[in-house]
Tab-separated table of C-alpha atoms in Angstrom:
chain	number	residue	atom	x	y	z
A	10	UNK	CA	21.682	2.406	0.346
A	11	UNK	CA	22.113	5.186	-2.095
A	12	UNK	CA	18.681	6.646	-2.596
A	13	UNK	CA	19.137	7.621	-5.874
A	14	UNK	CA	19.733	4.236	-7.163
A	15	UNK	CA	16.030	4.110	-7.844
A	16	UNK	CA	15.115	7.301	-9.437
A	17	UNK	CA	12.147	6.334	-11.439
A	18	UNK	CA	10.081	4.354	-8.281
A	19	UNK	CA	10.800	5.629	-5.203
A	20	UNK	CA	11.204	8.447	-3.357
A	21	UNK	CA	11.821	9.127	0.413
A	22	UNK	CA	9.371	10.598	2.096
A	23	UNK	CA	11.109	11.465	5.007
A	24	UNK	CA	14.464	12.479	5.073
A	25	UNK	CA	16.361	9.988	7.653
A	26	UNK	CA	17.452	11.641	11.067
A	27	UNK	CA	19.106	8.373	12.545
A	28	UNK	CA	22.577	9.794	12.855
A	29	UNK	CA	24.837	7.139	10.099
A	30	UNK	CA	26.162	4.723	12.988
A	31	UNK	CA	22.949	3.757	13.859
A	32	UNK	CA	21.167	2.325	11.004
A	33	UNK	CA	17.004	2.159	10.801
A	34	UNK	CA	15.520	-0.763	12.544
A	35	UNK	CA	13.481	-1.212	9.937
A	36	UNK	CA	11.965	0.401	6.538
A	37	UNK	CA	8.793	0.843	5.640
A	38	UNK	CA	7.779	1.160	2.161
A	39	UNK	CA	4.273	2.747	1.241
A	40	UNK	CA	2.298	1.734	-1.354
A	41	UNK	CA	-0.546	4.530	-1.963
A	42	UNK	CA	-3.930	4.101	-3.454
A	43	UNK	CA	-5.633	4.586	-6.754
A	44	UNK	CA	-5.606	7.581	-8.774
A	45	UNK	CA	-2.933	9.539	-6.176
A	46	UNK	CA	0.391	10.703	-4.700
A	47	UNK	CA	2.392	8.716	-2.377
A	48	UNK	CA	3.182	12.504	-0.918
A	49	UNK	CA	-0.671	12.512	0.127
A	50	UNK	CA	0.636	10.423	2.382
A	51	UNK	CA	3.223	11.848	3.854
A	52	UNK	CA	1.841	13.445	7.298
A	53	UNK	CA	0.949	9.761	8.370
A	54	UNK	CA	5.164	8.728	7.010
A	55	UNK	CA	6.042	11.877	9.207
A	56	UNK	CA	4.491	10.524	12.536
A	57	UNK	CA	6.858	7.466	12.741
A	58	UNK	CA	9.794	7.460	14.878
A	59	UNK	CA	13.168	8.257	13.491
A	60	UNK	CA	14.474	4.483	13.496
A	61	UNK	CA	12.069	3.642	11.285
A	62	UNK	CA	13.138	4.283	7.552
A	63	UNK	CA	10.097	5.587	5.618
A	64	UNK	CA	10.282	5.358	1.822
A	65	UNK	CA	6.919	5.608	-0.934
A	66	UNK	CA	6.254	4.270	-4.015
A	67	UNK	CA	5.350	6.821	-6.416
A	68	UNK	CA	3.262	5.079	-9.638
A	69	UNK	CA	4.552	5.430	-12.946
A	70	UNK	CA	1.890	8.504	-14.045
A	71	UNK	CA	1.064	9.365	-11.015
A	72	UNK	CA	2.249	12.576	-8.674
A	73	UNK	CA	5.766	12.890	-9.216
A	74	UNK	CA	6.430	10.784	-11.619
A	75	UNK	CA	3.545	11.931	-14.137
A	76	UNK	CA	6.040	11.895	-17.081
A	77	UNK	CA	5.751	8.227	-17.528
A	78	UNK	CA	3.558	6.182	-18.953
A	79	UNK	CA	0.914	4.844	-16.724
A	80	UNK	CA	1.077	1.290	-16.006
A	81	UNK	CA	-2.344	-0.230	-17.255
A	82	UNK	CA	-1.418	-3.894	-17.348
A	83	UNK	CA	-0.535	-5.536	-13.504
A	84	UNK	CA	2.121	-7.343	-15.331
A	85	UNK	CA	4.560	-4.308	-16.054
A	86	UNK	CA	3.714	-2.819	-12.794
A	87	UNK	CA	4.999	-5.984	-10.821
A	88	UNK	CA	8.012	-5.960	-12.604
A	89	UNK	CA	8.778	-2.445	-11.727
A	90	UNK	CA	7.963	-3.085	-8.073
A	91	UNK	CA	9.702	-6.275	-8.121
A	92	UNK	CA	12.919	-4.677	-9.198
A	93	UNK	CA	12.720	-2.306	-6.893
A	94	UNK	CA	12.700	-4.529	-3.898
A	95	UNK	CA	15.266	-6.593	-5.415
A	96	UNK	CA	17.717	-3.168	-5.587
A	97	UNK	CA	17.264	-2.595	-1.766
A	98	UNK	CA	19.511	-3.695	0.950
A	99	UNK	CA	18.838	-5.741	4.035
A	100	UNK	CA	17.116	-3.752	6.170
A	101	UNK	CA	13.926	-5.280	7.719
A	102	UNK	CA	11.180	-4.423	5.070
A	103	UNK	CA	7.569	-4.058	5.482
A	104	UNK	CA	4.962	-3.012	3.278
A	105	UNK	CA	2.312	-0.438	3.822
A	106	UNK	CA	-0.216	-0.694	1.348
A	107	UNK	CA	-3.347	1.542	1.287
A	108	UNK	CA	-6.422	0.326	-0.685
A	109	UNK	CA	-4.863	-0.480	-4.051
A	110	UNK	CA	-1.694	-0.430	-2.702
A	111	UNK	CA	-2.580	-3.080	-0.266
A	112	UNK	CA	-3.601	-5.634	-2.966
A	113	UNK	CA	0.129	-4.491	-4.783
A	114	UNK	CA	1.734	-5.093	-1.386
A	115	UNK	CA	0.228	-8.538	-1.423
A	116	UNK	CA	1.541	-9.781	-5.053
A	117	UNK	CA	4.829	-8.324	-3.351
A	118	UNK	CA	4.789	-10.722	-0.620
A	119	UNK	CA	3.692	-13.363	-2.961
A	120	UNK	CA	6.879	-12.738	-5.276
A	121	UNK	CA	9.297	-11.756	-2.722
A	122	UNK	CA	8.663	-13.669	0.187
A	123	UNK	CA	12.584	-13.950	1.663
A	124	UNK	CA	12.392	-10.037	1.291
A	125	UNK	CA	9.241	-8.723	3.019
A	126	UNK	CA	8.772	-9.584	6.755
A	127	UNK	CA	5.731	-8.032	7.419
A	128	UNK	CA	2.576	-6.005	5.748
A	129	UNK	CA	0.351	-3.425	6.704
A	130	UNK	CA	-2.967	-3.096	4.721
A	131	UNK	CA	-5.596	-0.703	4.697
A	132	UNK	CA	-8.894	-0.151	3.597
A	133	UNK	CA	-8.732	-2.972	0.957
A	134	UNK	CA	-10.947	-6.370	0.661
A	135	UNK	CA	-9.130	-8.944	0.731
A	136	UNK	CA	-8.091	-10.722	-3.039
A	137	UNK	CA	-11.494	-13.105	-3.018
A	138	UNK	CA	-13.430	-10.094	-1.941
A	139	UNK	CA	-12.267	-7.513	-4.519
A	140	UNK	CA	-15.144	-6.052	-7.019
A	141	UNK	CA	-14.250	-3.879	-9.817
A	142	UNK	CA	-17.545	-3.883	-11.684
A	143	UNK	CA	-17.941	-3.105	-15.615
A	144	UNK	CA	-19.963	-0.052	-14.945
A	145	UNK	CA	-17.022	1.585	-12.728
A	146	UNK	CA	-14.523	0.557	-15.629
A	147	UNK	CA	-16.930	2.197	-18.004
A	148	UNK	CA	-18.254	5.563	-16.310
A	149	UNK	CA	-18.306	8.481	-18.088
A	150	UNK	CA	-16.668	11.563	-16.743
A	151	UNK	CA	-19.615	12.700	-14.259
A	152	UNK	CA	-20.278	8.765	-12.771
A	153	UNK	CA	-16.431	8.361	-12.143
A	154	UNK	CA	-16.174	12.191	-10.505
A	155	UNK	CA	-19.598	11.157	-8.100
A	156	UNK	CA	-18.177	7.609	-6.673
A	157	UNK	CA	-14.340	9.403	-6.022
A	158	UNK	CA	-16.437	12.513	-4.343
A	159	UNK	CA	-18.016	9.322	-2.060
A	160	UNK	CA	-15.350	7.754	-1.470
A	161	UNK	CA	-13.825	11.316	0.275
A	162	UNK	CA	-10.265	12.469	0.565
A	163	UNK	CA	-9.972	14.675	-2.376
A	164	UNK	CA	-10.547	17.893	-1.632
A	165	UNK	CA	-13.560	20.198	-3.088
A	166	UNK	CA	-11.671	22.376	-4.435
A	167	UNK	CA	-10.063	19.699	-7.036
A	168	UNK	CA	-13.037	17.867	-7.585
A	169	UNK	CA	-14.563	20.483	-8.467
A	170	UNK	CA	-11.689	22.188	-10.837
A	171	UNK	CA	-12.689	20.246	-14.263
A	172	UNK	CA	-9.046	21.246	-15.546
A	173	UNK	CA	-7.639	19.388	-12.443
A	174	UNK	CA	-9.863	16.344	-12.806
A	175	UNK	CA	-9.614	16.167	-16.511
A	176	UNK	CA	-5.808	15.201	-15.290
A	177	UNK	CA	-6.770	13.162	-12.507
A	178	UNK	CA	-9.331	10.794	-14.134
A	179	UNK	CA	-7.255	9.290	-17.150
A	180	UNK	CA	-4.811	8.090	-13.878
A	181	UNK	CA	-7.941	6.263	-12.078
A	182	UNK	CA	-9.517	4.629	-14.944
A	183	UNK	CA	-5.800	3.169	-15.529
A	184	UNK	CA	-5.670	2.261	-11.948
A	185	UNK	CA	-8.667	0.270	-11.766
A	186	UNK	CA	-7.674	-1.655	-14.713
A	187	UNK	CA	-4.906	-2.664	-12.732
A	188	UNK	CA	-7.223	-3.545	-10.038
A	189	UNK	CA	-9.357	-5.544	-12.350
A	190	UNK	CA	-6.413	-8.077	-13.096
A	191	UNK	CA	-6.336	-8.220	-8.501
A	192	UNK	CA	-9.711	-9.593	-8.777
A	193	UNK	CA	-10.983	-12.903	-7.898
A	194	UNK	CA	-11.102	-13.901	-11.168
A	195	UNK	CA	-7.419	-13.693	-11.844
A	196	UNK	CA	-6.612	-15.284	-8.524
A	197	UNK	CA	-8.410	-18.786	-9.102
A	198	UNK	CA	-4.895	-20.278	-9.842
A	199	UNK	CA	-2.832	-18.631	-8.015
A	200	UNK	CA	-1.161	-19.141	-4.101
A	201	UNK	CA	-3.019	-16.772	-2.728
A	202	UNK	CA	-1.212	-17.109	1.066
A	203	UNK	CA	1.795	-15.029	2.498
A	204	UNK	CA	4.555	-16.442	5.124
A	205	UNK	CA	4.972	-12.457	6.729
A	206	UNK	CA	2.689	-10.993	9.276
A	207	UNK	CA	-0.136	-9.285	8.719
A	208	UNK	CA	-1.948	-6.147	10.594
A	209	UNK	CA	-5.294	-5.195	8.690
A	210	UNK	CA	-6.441	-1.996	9.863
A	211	UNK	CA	-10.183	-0.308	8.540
A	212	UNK	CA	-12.268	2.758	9.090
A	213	UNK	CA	-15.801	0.942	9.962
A	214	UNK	CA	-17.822	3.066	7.535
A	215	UNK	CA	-15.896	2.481	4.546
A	216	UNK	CA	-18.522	1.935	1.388
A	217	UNK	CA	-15.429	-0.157	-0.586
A	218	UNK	CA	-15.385	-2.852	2.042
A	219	UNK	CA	-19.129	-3.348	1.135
A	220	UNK	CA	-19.984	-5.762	4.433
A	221	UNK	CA	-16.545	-7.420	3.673
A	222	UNK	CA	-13.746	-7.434	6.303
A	223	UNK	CA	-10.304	-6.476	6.363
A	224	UNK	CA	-10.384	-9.125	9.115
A	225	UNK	CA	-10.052	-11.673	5.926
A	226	UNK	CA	-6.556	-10.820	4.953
A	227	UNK	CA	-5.829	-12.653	8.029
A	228	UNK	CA	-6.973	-15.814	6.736
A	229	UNK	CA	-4.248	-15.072	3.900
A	230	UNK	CA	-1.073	-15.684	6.107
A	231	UNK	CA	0.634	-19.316	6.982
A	232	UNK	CA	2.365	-17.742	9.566
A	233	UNK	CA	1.386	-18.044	13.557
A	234	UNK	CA	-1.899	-16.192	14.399
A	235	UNK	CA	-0.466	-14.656	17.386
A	236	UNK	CA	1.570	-12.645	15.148
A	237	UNK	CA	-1.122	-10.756	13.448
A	238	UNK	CA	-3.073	-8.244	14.108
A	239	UNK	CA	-6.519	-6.294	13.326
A	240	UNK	CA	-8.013	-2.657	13.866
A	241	UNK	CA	-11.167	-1.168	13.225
A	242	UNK	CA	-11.094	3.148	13.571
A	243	UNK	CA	-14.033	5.102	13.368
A	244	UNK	CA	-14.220	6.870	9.909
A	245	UNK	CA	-14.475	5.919	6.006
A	246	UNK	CA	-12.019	4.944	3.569
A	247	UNK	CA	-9.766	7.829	4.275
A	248	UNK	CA	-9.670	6.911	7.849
A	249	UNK	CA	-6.220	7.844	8.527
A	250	UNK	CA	-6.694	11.597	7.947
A	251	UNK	CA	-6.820	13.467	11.199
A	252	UNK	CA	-5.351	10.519	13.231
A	253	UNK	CA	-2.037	9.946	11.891
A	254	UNK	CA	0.031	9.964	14.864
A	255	UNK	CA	-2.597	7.021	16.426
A	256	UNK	CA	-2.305	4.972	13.445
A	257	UNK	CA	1.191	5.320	13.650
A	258	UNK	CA	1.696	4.340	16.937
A	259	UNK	CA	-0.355	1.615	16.720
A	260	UNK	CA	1.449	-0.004	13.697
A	261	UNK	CA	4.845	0.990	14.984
A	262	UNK	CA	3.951	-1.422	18.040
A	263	UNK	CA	2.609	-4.062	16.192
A	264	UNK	CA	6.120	-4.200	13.689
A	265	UNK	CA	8.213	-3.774	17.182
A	266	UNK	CA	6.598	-6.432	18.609
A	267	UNK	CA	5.565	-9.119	15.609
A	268	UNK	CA	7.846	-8.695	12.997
A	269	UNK	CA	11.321	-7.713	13.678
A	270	UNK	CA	11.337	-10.265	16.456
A	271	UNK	CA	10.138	-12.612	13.637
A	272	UNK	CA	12.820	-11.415	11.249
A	273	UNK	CA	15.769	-11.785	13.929
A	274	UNK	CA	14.192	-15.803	14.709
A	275	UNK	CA	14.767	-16.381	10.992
A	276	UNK	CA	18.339	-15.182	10.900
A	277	UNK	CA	19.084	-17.073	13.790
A	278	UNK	CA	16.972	-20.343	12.505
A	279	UNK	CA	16.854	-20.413	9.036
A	280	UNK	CA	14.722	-23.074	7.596
């Protein structure tokens, strides 16, 4: 696939080492979370193996892509994500999602279910579970700078640069508007369950879980239990940070062994 056929969405994150004749096993498209860079991501992309194809989504508004408009409707964000699947080539896919990202990556599934074979979420409650209260919409400047400063994983030094978070908040109010429409409330009507695989994986002190489980998004799959999977690492919602190559390892085995065994029955048996 010509990686510059989608300039405006996607970027690679790692450049691909898998000499041409031996094409990625799979590819693994990240989804970040609200308010940042896909490249924040990019030591846990780097700790995959080569076969493995790692691309990210960068938001429109967000990181690289900060010229464009910020999405603030889930409508013309879906369509944007939605083509950007479509433009992809065959290669096993799988979605990494990481808190908003996760609930994106499960509309994807949703919409594109003959294209996705597997996804990974993290630190997200599941769709039923999701809470994105008027007051957080609403918070002035010093309210909305507090919960991200809980919440961890952006350094001190930005959070406390008011030039750099003047920048930074516009992005996350739009971003939990998005998240507002991912709520239960829009979901009443809607199939809520995916045919892929599903590995959940949490840090077990993460305050936007809020005694929910990411155990729950396996309740969200009609495929066979034995296919998915659940972990539970010791941290907050930033769990990943300083364990990278573990949670990499770990998910590798789990789309080794559950999905692209799963994607080969289907091209073998198609329903």
């Amino acid at each position: 696939m010509d990686k510059t056929s989608l300039p405006r969405l996607h970027l690679p994150l790692r450049r691909q080492s898998v000499p041409a004749a031996l094409p990625p096993v799979c590819r693994l498209l990240v989804l970040g979370f609200a308010g940042g860079t896909v490249t924040s991501l990019l030591s846990l992309a780097e700790a995959f193996s080569s076969d493995i194809d790692v691309w990210g989504v960068e938001y429109p508004g967000h990181g690289m892509q900060w010229q464009r408009p910020l999405h603030r409707e889930l409508g013309p964000m879906m369509d944007d994500l939605c083509n950007a699947i479509d433009a992809l080539d065959d290669t096993p896919l799988v979605l990494l999602g990481y808190s908003m990202g996760a609930q994106l990556s499960h509309r994807l599934a949703l919409c594109r279910p003959q294209r996705i074979h597997g996804l990974v979420l993290l630190s997200a409650p599941s769709p039923h579970y999701l809470d994105v209260p008027d007051e957080a919409l609403q918070a002035n400047d010093e309210s909305l700078t507090a919960y991200m400063r809980k919440l961890g994983g952006i350094p001190s030094s930005v959070i406390e640069h008011e030039g750099l978070m003047s920048l930074f908040r516009p992005v996350i109010r739009a971003d939990l508007l998005l998240c507002r429409e991912l709520a239960p409330s829009a979901i009443q009507t809607m199939k809520t369950r995916v045919s892929c695989p599903v590995l959940a994986l949490q840090g077990n002190h993460d305050p936007v879980l809020k005694g929910s489980s990411m155990h729950q998004w396996l309740g969200l799959t009609s495929g066979s239990p034995g296919k998915n999977g659940f972990r539970c690492y010791d941290g907050g919602h930033f769990f990943h940070v300083g364990r990278e190559s573990v949670l990499a390892t770990d998910v590798e085995k789990w789309i080794r062994h559950h999905v692209l065994p799963h994607y080969e029955s289907a091209l073998y048996h198609p329903h």
